[in-house]
Amino acid sequence: MPQDLSALNSAQKQAVTHDSGPIILIAGAGTGKTTVISQRIAYLIEQGKAKADEILAMTFTDKAAQEMVERVDKLLPLGYADLWINTFHGFCERVLKSYGLDIGLPNDFKLLDKTAAWMLVRQKLDRFDLEYYRPLGNPTKFIHALLSHFSRCKDEVIYPEDYLAYAEKIQLDSDLAKDREDAGQEAKRLKEIANAYHVYQQLLLDNNALDFGDLINYTIKLFKERPIILKKFREQFKYVLVDEFQDTNWAQYELIKIIAAPKNNLMVVGDDDQAIYKFRGAAISNILSFKEEYGGKKSASAKASADAPLALREVFLVDNYRSGQLILDSAYDFIQQNNPDRLEYQYQIGKQKLSKKLISHSADKGDVQVLEYADKNAEIDGVIKKIIALKKADKNVQWSDFAILVRANEQASGYVATMRKIGLPHQYVASKGLYAQDITLDIMAYLKLLDNYHESTALFRILSLPLLNLNIEVLINLSHLASKKNWSLYHALNNYHAEIKIDINEKKILDNFLSLLNKHTNQAKTQAVSQVIYAWLEDSGYLQMLTIEQTAYNQEQLNYLNQFYKKVRAWEEEALQGATVHEFLQAFDLELESGEAGSLAQDTEEGPDVVKVMTVHGAKGLEFKYVFVTNLVHLRFPSTERRDPIELPEEFIKEKLPTGDAHLQEERRLFYVALTRAKQAVFLTLAKDYGGQRQKKPSQFLAELNLEFKPQVNKKNESETAKISVAVRQPKYPTPKTFSFSQLTAYENCPRQYFYAYIAKIPSFGNAHFSFGKTMHSTLQKFFEIIIERRRSTQADLFNKEKKVQEPTLKELLEIYKQSWIDEWFDSKAEEEKYKTEGKKILEEYFSLHTGHWPQALFLEKGFNLKINNYTVRGVIDRIDTNPDGTWNIVDYKTGRVKDDKITFNEKKQLLLYQLAAESIFQSQVAELTYYYLGANKPVTFIGTDKEKEKVKDWAKSTIEQILATDFTATAGHVCATCDFSQICPFAKLNH
């Protein structure tokens, strides 16, 4: 079915259907740029101009990439495989994992975030020969300053050798300078930084690690030094699309240009007036100079070779589908203050006149008001009262239609505290703060207690938890006893009997607690920290408490638990020594010392109906009916400029710098973004008094808007907002947009099990068999990668056609097995050794059975997204082999032992879905479907009939529709005995 483009306006349609050559899409706020990009990807695929894996789309956040994938998914009727929609860092990581060895990088490198990089430098500080920058006290800020500087170097593709060469040049120049002493000190400072940069990069390589800046720089290095690899990617990607182009830095732009050349089928989408990430290294000059870079080339109609570059096409989206015209006009007039450093201004003085004035398609004209209050508290109360009044006046307005925007995180606390006090549903959307959440603090308190029983503060927090149901008077009496006797609280807990009387029920609670503490202490000595955490959450009833009642708070805490548990698991995977509680606490303390607060992933478009409080940066890409932009006073918005502690030498800066005040222009663009988030009204608020001796001056932005101030006066006895009555918030759990075979079978087994695993996303307790299965899968994947690579390199040897493929050896297979071993969830060393021995025996037999005639593996871990009645079923095929006639054999590994050669339809379903994907997406004929049972080294092979394929489609469709109906009623019975969530499920009926 051809794609329906009738809903697009003329400019959008031009962009979607653009054929070849470079194109820049200037997309103003609310003009549907994401729709255009998604539609263009689908259009190129449907028109046969490119396959799904021949289009590269780049954006900046995982959320934006996922949203784009979901939109494209809806537009493609048959499904797809290998969509290359990535963040810049995600794309580069994917490239380097495959080809890093070609420039000397390990392909199993670890990726370090800022905190991990800080910790590495902190631990190896003695490797840095520092004098000028030697830290006199706490090295935290000093290390961050160095890392920030190295990051800026990488934004400009400056390698350590470049910096060292520059420092040496300055040293030579200083010898000839008149003020030789000052010049010599500067040369010495630069050389110290250059050496530190070199040491840092070597530290990363020594630890098998890269940071985020390395991903892009090493990919550029790979493409420049290995032209054959670059050629492969250029031939693969027929079209390149870049979203949020105004936010690219110089290195990212360089990467794009390298990949897109020489045909330059490149679309960049952005808006220079929304460039707000200068502090992250973004270079606004990229979008301002794109025309200069790609314009002026031959026109599309000129007669030339097919490979000749085409003229630049420029498309401007000015039809706004979000805001009222008055809001758009105010924002447009305001941003003119940034001329002449704007794209529109450059076009206005050229031959082609461009107006970026947005045209509203909203029936509501919109409103912009300035509300002035006496002091900070009056502003907070006034904003909240206004929100309540607007909500009462319009029954169709939800709490989620309101956003309170602040320039800095610390300005949000007053609004959050007041809304919490009066019961107003709200969500503080921050990128940091996981370590301050209740569930995280509870877990860390218990871990500290396991490591040291005499951590009285930690013990007090745990005994105070509602799940213990301990009378607060008992806890107070125990605390008083500890203080009186100069005991720890734990000592008082064990020795209170002769001192104070405690009710028998309370005594049982304390005895049970001490019993669990003893149990978990023993586990903490040998087991990984994630296992200990899960054991406590389950044994104590904490997990059950969060799942027995579905409230917004419980949903929020489960989300935080899932995020924190992932961090713990990630730490365990990278732990060099042990992954025990003690080691984890040491690493965690080091994180806190670095200033890390724990990154948060929050979806502002999902969840309950709440007022959103966030920074303006956090609001980018979002929209609300009513927006309150607060704290609009001098030095708050616009904020004061914070210069880098270690500034990058001007010689290294490749971007063209603006003629005006770069910081003030960035702040204006940020304010422009705030204004254009609103659909119906923007309220700009300020107070005369925020504390201090002087009254605050209004922000200069308010003068530039030229709007009348409306003084707001609180009535007597209304200094605080009254408590409001709000219905108890029910959680709004998002249902998945795609479904895997595992999800479908989980729902079929028990809808409640599905709810716990895929809706509430509760971490599950692992087991030895699961760890063993992952090890075996990983081993065989890496082993077949070697086979494929050796066959490919042998085929590429044009000078020795008779050369035989060097088959891998059993020794190599067993070495891979050793390196791939996952040391998790085993009850004891004896059990682990038993599994290790079994795995070795299986692989030896596997090698013996196949050596000399290894399958012709075509793909490993091949992903797909299959459409079944407009629903998307995703999967990953373990191995696809090809036959001499071009047909496929699809193989899925199973670590169990086959019972007999006959398998039921239920057992066939997974491979039947794989067969459907191969036939409809890959357009390939499947000859065999094989479950390879590793335990017996025996394949069981079949092929799906037309009737079976229709039956599995009906099953998938029916199961998905039941999931979307959100009926998660438990199917209690035999499945409970093996369910990961039987201990917390109120419907579980264990069969003993």
mmCIF file of C-alpha atoms in Angstrom, residues 28-328:
data_model
loop_
_atom_site.group_PDB
_atom_site.id
_atom_site.type_symbol
_atom_site.label_atom_id
_atom_site.label_comp_id
_atom_site.label_asym_id
_atom_site.label_seq_id
_atom_site.Cartn_x
_atom_site.Cartn_y
_atom_site.Cartn_z
ATOM 1 C CA GLY A 28 10.467 26.093 13.354
ATOM 2 C CA ALA A 29 8.921 25.146 16.682
ATOM 3 C CA GLY A 30 5.811 22.978 16.379
ATOM 4 C CA THR A 31 6.072 22.539 12.608
ATOM 5 C CA GLY A 32 6.205 18.724 12.533
ATOM 6 C CA LYS A 33 9.860 17.983 11.831
ATOM 7 C CA THR A 34 9.774 14.531 13.441
ATOM 8 C CA THR A 35 6.805 13.645 11.247
ATOM 9 C CA VAL A 36 8.754 14.698 8.161
ATOM 10 C CA ILE A 37 11.852 12.670 9.055
ATOM 11 C CA SER A 38 9.818 9.553 9.850
ATOM 12 C CA GLN A 39 7.694 9.894 6.720
ATOM 13 C CA ARG A 40 10.811 10.389 4.593
ATOM 14 C CA ILE A 41 12.449 7.204 5.894
ATOM 15 C CA ALA A 42 9.275 5.222 5.200
ATOM 16 C CA TYR A 43 8.884 6.892 1.781
ATOM 17 C CA LEU A 44 12.422 6.011 0.684
ATOM 18 C CA ILE A 45 11.875 2.381 1.691
ATOM 19 C CA GLU A 46 8.442 2.049 0.083
ATOM 20 C CA GLN A 47 9.582 3.710 -3.153
ATOM 21 C CA GLY A 48 12.446 1.229 -3.408
ATOM 22 C CA LYS A 49 15.069 3.973 -3.266
ATOM 23 C CA ALA A 50 16.718 2.301 -0.271
ATOM 24 C CA LYS A 51 16.324 -0.678 2.010
ATOM 25 C CA ALA A 52 15.830 -0.213 5.735
ATOM 26 C CA ASP A 53 19.535 -0.780 6.463
ATOM 27 C CA GLU A 54 20.602 1.661 3.705
ATOM 28 C CA ILE A 55 19.285 4.740 5.533
ATOM 29 C CA LEU A 56 21.218 6.295 8.397
ATOM 30 C CA ALA A 57 19.267 8.607 10.713
ATOM 31 C CA MET A 58 21.090 10.382 13.537
ATOM 32 C CA THR A 59 19.672 12.209 16.533
ATOM 33 C CA PHE A 60 20.783 13.168 20.049
ATOM 34 C CA THR A 61 18.853 11.223 22.654
ATOM 35 C CA ASP A 62 17.797 7.615 23.009
ATOM 36 C CA LYS A 63 14.230 8.821 23.551
ATOM 37 C CA ALA A 64 14.222 10.785 20.279
ATOM 38 C CA ALA A 65 15.683 7.813 18.411
ATOM 39 C CA GLN A 66 13.082 5.472 19.910
ATOM 40 C CA GLU A 67 10.245 7.861 19.021
ATOM 41 C CA MET A 68 11.485 7.977 15.438
ATOM 42 C CA VAL A 69 11.678 4.167 15.289
ATOM 43 C CA GLU A 70 8.111 3.903 16.594
ATOM 44 C CA ARG A 71 6.813 6.368 14.016
ATOM 45 C CA VAL A 72 8.570 4.604 11.151
ATOM 46 C CA ASP A 73 7.282 1.289 12.473
ATOM 47 C CA LYS A 74 3.683 2.492 12.114
ATOM 48 C CA LEU A 75 4.305 3.585 8.530
ATOM 49 C CA LEU A 76 5.832 0.329 7.249
ATOM 50 C CA PRO A 77 3.145 -2.317 6.644
ATOM 51 C CA LEU A 78 5.404 -5.394 6.365
ATOM 52 C CA GLY A 79 7.921 -4.656 9.114
ATOM 53 C CA TYR A 80 11.644 -4.166 8.786
ATOM 54 C CA ALA A 81 15.086 -5.279 9.903
ATOM 55 C CA ASP A 82 18.206 -3.360 10.821
ATOM 56 C CA LEU A 83 16.926 0.205 10.931
ATOM 57 C CA TRP A 84 19.920 2.476 11.537
ATOM 58 C CA ILE A 85 18.182 5.109 13.630
ATOM 59 C CA ASN A 86 20.724 5.980 16.305
ATOM 60 C CA THR A 87 22.152 8.640 18.515
ATOM 61 C CA PHE A 88 25.567 9.824 17.283
ATOM 62 C CA HIS A 89 27.236 7.931 20.113
ATOM 63 C CA GLY A 90 25.124 4.826 19.507
ATOM 64 C CA PHE A 91 26.099 4.738 15.833
ATOM 65 C CA CYS A 92 29.803 5.179 16.570
ATOM 66 C CA GLU A 93 29.761 2.524 19.292
ATOM 67 C CA ARG A 94 28.164 0.113 16.813
ATOM 68 C CA VAL A 95 30.858 0.874 14.213
ATOM 69 C CA LEU A 96 33.781 0.572 16.631
ATOM 70 C CA LYS A 97 32.493 -2.669 18.159
ATOM 71 C CA SER A 98 32.773 -4.146 14.660
ATOM 72 C CA TYR A 99 35.860 -2.389 13.268
ATOM 73 C CA GLY A 100 37.785 -0.921 16.210
ATOM 74 C CA LEU A 101 40.486 -3.580 15.859
ATOM 75 C CA ASP A 102 41.412 -2.045 12.489
ATOM 76 C CA ILE A 103 42.867 0.982 14.297
ATOM 77 C CA GLY A 104 44.139 -0.895 17.346
ATOM 78 C CA LEU A 105 41.076 -0.580 19.597
ATOM 79 C CA PRO A 106 39.648 -3.591 21.430
ATOM 80 C CA ASN A 107 36.149 -4.379 20.177
ATOM 81 C CA ASP A 108 34.973 -5.270 23.681
ATOM 82 C CA PHE A 109 35.753 -1.842 25.156
ATOM 83 C CA LYS A 110 33.837 -0.414 28.113
ATOM 84 C CA LEU A 111 32.088 2.918 27.682
ATOM 85 C CA LEU A 112 32.688 5.313 30.582
ATOM 86 C CA ASP A 113 30.313 8.119 31.497
ATOM 87 C CA LYS A 114 31.556 11.269 33.238
ATOM 88 C CA THR A 115 31.385 9.724 36.694
ATOM 89 C CA ALA A 116 33.212 6.552 35.695
ATOM 90 C CA ALA A 117 35.904 8.639 33.984
ATOM 91 C CA TRP A 118 36.221 10.778 37.135
ATOM 92 C CA MET A 119 36.646 7.667 39.257
ATOM 93 C CA LEU A 120 39.333 6.311 36.944
ATOM 94 C CA VAL A 121 41.342 9.550 37.131
ATOM 95 C CA ARG A 122 40.796 9.769 40.902
ATOM 96 C CA GLN A 123 42.205 6.277 41.390
ATOM 97 C CA LYS A 124 45.202 6.946 39.121
ATOM 98 C CA LEU A 125 45.937 10.539 40.136
ATOM 99 C CA ASP A 126 49.583 9.694 40.790
ATOM 100 C CA ARG A 127 50.021 9.054 37.031
ATOM 101 C CA PHE A 128 49.468 12.766 36.307
ATOM 102 C CA ASP A 129 52.573 14.906 36.663
ATOM 103 C CA LEU A 130 50.903 18.102 37.835
ATOM 104 C CA GLU A 131 52.322 21.282 39.220
ATOM 105 C CA TYR A 132 50.320 24.220 37.829
ATOM 106 C CA TYR A 133 47.050 22.313 38.313
ATOM 107 C CA ARG A 134 48.061 20.349 41.383
ATOM 108 C CA PRO A 135 44.996 20.117 43.661
ATOM 109 C CA LEU A 136 45.641 21.644 47.067
ATOM 110 C CA GLY A 137 42.526 20.195 48.673
ATOM 111 C CA ASN A 138 39.606 18.079 47.490
ATOM 112 C CA PRO A 139 40.429 17.063 43.929
ATOM 113 C CA THR A 140 36.782 16.699 42.839
ATOM 114 C CA LYS A 141 36.380 19.986 40.982
ATOM 115 C CA PHE A 142 39.887 19.855 39.601
ATOM 116 C CA ILE A 143 39.285 16.457 37.972
ATOM 117 C CA HIS A 144 35.955 17.581 36.535
ATOM 118 C CA ALA A 145 37.665 20.655 35.066
ATOM 119 C CA LEU A 146 40.293 18.510 33.357
ATOM 120 C CA LEU A 147 37.730 16.042 31.992
ATOM 121 C CA SER A 148 35.552 18.875 30.725
ATOM 122 C CA HIS A 149 38.551 20.315 28.920
ATOM 123 C CA PHE A 150 39.426 16.980 27.329
ATOM 124 C CA SER A 151 35.799 16.670 26.222
ATOM 125 C CA ARG A 152 35.984 20.070 24.519
ATOM 126 C CA CYS A 153 39.159 18.932 22.751
ATOM 127 C CA LYS A 154 37.272 15.938 21.414
ATOM 128 C CA ASP A 155 34.390 18.154 20.268
ATOM 129 C CA GLU A 156 36.932 19.859 18.005
ATOM 130 C CA VAL A 157 38.715 16.586 17.037
ATOM 131 C CA ILE A 158 41.920 17.535 18.835
ATOM 132 C CA TYR A 159 43.987 14.467 19.710
ATOM 133 C CA PRO A 160 46.697 14.414 22.444
ATOM 134 C CA GLU A 161 49.448 14.539 19.819
ATOM 135 C CA ASP A 162 47.873 17.736 18.395
ATOM 136 C CA TYR A 163 47.868 19.318 21.840
ATOM 137 C CA LEU A 164 51.464 18.267 22.521
ATOM 138 C CA ALA A 165 52.598 19.725 19.183
ATOM 139 C CA TYR A 166 50.773 22.990 19.954
ATOM 140 C CA ALA A 167 52.345 23.173 23.433
ATOM 141 C CA GLU A 168 55.819 22.679 21.952
ATOM 142 C CA LYS A 169 55.151 25.443 19.414
ATOM 143 C CA ILE A 170 54.124 27.815 22.209
ATOM 144 C CA GLN A 171 57.262 26.821 24.113
ATOM 145 C CA LEU A 172 59.431 27.795 21.119
ATOM 146 C CA ASP A 173 57.537 31.064 20.677
ATOM 147 C CA SER A 174 57.941 31.894 24.368
ATOM 148 C CA ASP A 175 61.736 31.723 24.070
ATOM 149 C CA LEU A 176 61.557 34.625 21.607
ATOM 150 C CA ALA A 177 58.888 36.659 23.405
ATOM 151 C CA LYS A 178 59.623 39.975 25.107
ATOM 152 C CA ASP A 179 57.832 38.964 28.309
ATOM 153 C CA ARG A 180 59.633 35.637 28.402
ATOM 154 C CA GLU A 181 58.739 34.877 32.009
ATOM 155 C CA ASP A 182 54.933 35.174 31.490
ATOM 156 C CA ALA A 183 55.106 33.451 28.108
ATOM 157 C CA GLY A 184 57.215 30.679 29.594
ATOM 158 C CA GLN A 185 54.700 30.057 32.380
ATOM 159 C CA GLU A 186 51.865 29.897 29.833
ATOM 160 C CA ALA A 187 53.846 27.441 27.707
ATOM 161 C CA LYS A 188 54.497 25.334 30.792
ATOM 162 C CA ARG A 189 50.775 25.354 31.678
ATOM 163 C CA LEU A 190 49.784 24.236 28.189
ATOM 164 C CA LYS A 191 52.374 21.475 28.165
ATOM 165 C CA GLU A 192 51.083 20.230 31.508
ATOM 166 C CA ILE A 193 47.531 20.047 30.103
ATOM 167 C CA ALA A 194 48.761 18.339 26.937
ATOM 168 C CA ASN A 195 50.636 15.737 28.968
ATOM 169 C CA ALA A 196 47.611 15.204 31.221
ATOM 170 C CA TYR A 197 45.427 14.682 28.136
ATOM 171 C CA HIS A 198 47.913 12.120 26.830
ATOM 172 C CA VAL A 199 48.011 10.306 30.199
ATOM 173 C CA TYR A 200 44.203 10.273 30.371
ATOM 174 C CA GLN A 201 43.861 8.742 26.910
ATOM 175 C CA GLN A 202 46.460 6.119 27.749
ATOM 176 C CA LEU A 203 44.648 5.352 31.011
ATOM 177 C CA LEU A 204 41.458 4.713 29.054
ATOM 178 C CA LEU A 205 43.212 2.329 26.660
ATOM 179 C CA ASP A 206 45.021 0.562 29.522
ATOM 180 C CA ASN A 207 41.633 -0.091 31.098
ATOM 181 C CA ASN A 208 39.976 -1.234 27.877
ATOM 182 C CA ALA A 209 37.726 1.825 27.972
ATOM 183 C CA LEU A 210 36.534 4.777 25.897
ATOM 184 C CA ASP A 211 34.556 7.851 26.856
ATOM 185 C CA PHE A 212 31.742 9.374 24.801
ATOM 186 C CA GLY A 213 33.980 11.843 22.975
ATOM 187 C CA ASP A 214 36.268 8.981 21.948
ATOM 188 C CA LEU A 215 33.429 7.224 20.149
ATOM 189 C CA ILE A 216 33.132 9.968 17.557
ATOM 190 C CA ASN A 217 36.836 10.805 17.322
ATOM 191 C CA TYR A 218 37.935 7.205 16.854
ATOM 192 C CA THR A 219 35.201 6.642 14.265
ATOM 193 C CA ILE A 220 36.479 9.638 12.315
ATOM 194 C CA LYS A 221 40.007 8.277 12.690
ATOM 195 C CA LEU A 222 38.837 4.856 11.479
ATOM 196 C CA PHE A 223 37.166 6.298 8.390
ATOM 197 C CA LYS A 224 40.147 8.505 7.516
ATOM 198 C CA GLU A 225 42.806 5.833 8.027
ATOM 199 C CA ARG A 226 40.898 2.830 6.636
ATOM 200 C CA PRO A 227 39.340 3.906 3.328
ATOM 201 C CA ILE A 228 38.091 0.383 2.553
ATOM 202 C CA ILE A 229 35.915 0.445 5.677
ATOM 203 C CA LEU A 230 34.721 3.962 4.885
ATOM 204 C CA LYS A 231 33.828 2.830 1.378
ATOM 205 C CA LYS A 232 31.730 -0.002 2.830
ATOM 206 C CA PHE A 233 29.643 2.399 4.914
ATOM 207 C CA ARG A 234 29.321 4.934 2.099
ATOM 208 C CA GLU A 235 28.047 2.209 -0.199
ATOM 209 C CA GLN A 236 25.664 0.925 2.475
ATOM 210 C CA PHE A 237 24.086 4.257 3.399
ATOM 211 C CA LYS A 238 22.394 5.703 0.334
ATOM 212 C CA TYR A 239 20.698 8.393 2.432
ATOM 213 C CA VAL A 240 21.760 10.178 5.621
ATOM 214 C CA LEU A 241 19.374 12.189 7.815
ATOM 215 C CA VAL A 242 20.306 14.305 10.838
ATOM 216 C CA ASP A 243 17.761 15.583 13.353
ATOM 217 C CA GLU A 244 18.359 18.599 15.643
ATOM 218 C CA PHE A 245 21.239 19.650 13.414
ATOM 219 C CA GLN A 246 21.650 22.923 15.304
ATOM 220 C CA ASP A 247 22.878 20.894 18.294
ATOM 221 C CA THR A 248 25.780 19.148 16.508
ATOM 222 C CA ASN A 249 29.344 19.922 17.477
ATOM 223 C CA TRP A 250 32.223 20.217 15.013
ATOM 224 C CA ALA A 251 33.242 16.557 15.396
ATOM 225 C CA GLN A 252 29.697 15.303 14.742
ATOM 226 C CA TYR A 253 29.383 17.484 11.660
ATOM 227 C CA GLU A 254 32.740 16.220 10.404
ATOM 228 C CA LEU A 255 31.529 12.639 10.840
ATOM 229 C CA ILE A 256 28.324 13.344 8.901
ATOM 230 C CA LYS A 257 30.207 14.944 6.014
ATOM 231 C CA ILE A 258 32.626 12.011 5.766
ATOM 232 C CA ILE A 259 29.842 9.407 5.594
ATOM 233 C CA ALA A 260 27.561 11.335 3.226
ATOM 234 C CA ALA A 261 30.268 12.117 0.649
ATOM 235 C CA PRO A 262 30.595 12.012 -2.294
ATOM 236 C CA LYS A 263 26.916 11.815 -3.367
ATOM 237 C CA ASN A 264 25.773 13.898 -0.390
ATOM 238 C CA ASN A 265 22.248 12.496 -0.188
ATOM 239 C CA LEU A 266 22.135 14.312 3.118
ATOM 240 C CA MET A 267 19.146 15.870 4.870
ATOM 241 C CA VAL A 268 19.763 17.994 7.952
ATOM 242 C CA VAL A 269 16.829 19.227 10.027
ATOM 243 C CA GLY A 270 17.014 21.970 12.588
ATOM 244 C CA ASP A 271 16.292 25.485 13.739
ATOM 245 C CA ASP A 272 19.083 27.878 14.674
ATOM 246 C CA ASP A 273 16.698 29.734 17.009
ATOM 247 C CA GLN A 274 16.415 26.583 19.142
ATOM 248 C CA ALA A 275 20.159 25.912 19.536
ATOM 249 C CA ILE A 276 20.497 25.671 23.338
ATOM 250 C CA TYR A 277 23.364 23.248 23.971
ATOM 251 C CA LYS A 278 26.481 25.393 23.640
ATOM 252 C CA PHE A 279 27.487 24.205 27.137
ATOM 253 C CA ARG A 280 27.660 20.672 25.715
ATOM 254 C CA GLY A 281 29.905 21.753 22.860
ATOM 255 C CA ALA A 282 27.251 22.369 20.197
ATOM 256 C CA ALA A 283 28.411 24.648 17.381
ATOM 257 C CA ILE A 284 25.583 26.828 16.040
ATOM 258 C CA SER A 285 27.869 27.773 13.162
ATOM 259 C CA ASN A 286 27.172 24.325 11.662
ATOM 260 C CA ILE A 287 23.621 25.173 10.692
ATOM 261 C CA LEU A 288 24.546 28.749 9.805
ATOM 262 C CA SER A 289 27.290 27.584 7.420
ATOM 263 C CA PHE A 290 25.553 24.548 5.885
ATOM 264 C CA LYS A 291 24.462 26.560 2.838
ATOM 265 C CA GLU A 292 28.014 27.788 2.346
ATOM 266 C CA GLU A 293 29.290 24.196 2.616
ATOM 267 C CA TYR A 294 26.798 22.559 0.247
ATOM 268 C CA GLY A 295 25.326 25.424 -1.768
ATOM 269 C CA GLY A 296 26.545 26.792 -5.085
ATOM 270 C CA LYS A 297 26.984 23.378 -6.668
ATOM 271 C CA LYS A 298 25.544 22.292 -9.974
ATOM 272 C CA SER A 299 21.781 22.251 -10.275
ATOM 273 C CA ALA A 300 19.772 19.054 -10.354
ATOM 274 C CA SER A 301 18.823 19.690 -13.994
ATOM 275 C CA ALA A 302 22.379 20.145 -15.238
ATOM 276 C CA LYS A 303 23.745 17.424 -17.487
ATOM 277 C CA ALA A 304 26.587 15.623 -15.753
ATOM 278 C CA SER A 305 27.607 12.234 -14.520
ATOM 279 C CA ALA A 306 25.361 10.384 -12.104
ATOM 280 C CA ASP A 307 27.892 10.830 -9.303
ATOM 281 C CA ALA A 308 28.185 14.601 -9.687
ATOM 282 C CA PRO A 309 26.981 16.578 -6.647
ATOM 283 C CA LEU A 310 23.516 18.125 -6.837
ATOM 284 C CA ALA A 311 22.504 21.632 -5.828
ATOM 285 C CA LEU A 312 21.452 22.285 -2.258
ATOM 286 C CA ARG A 313 17.705 22.299 -1.693
ATOM 287 C CA GLU A 314 16.283 24.458 1.073
ATOM 288 C CA VAL A 315 12.866 23.838 2.604
ATOM 289 C CA PHE A 316 11.368 25.987 5.337
ATOM 290 C CA LEU A 317 8.608 24.775 7.648
ATOM 291 C CA VAL A 318 6.675 27.732 9.042
ATOM 292 C CA ASP A 319 3.206 26.215 9.547
ATOM 293 C CA ASN A 320 2.867 25.808 13.309
ATOM 294 C CA TYR A 321 0.391 23.281 14.692
ATOM 295 C CA ARG A 322 0.948 24.002 18.386
ATOM 296 C CA SER A 323 0.707 27.598 19.570
ATOM 297 C CA GLY A 324 -1.627 30.546 19.255
ATOM 298 C CA GLN A 325 -0.513 33.312 16.876
ATOM 299 C CA LEU A 326 0.017 35.863 19.658
ATOM 300 C CA ILE A 327 2.518 33.525 21.345
ATOM 301 C CA LEU A 328 4.330 32.942 18.056
#
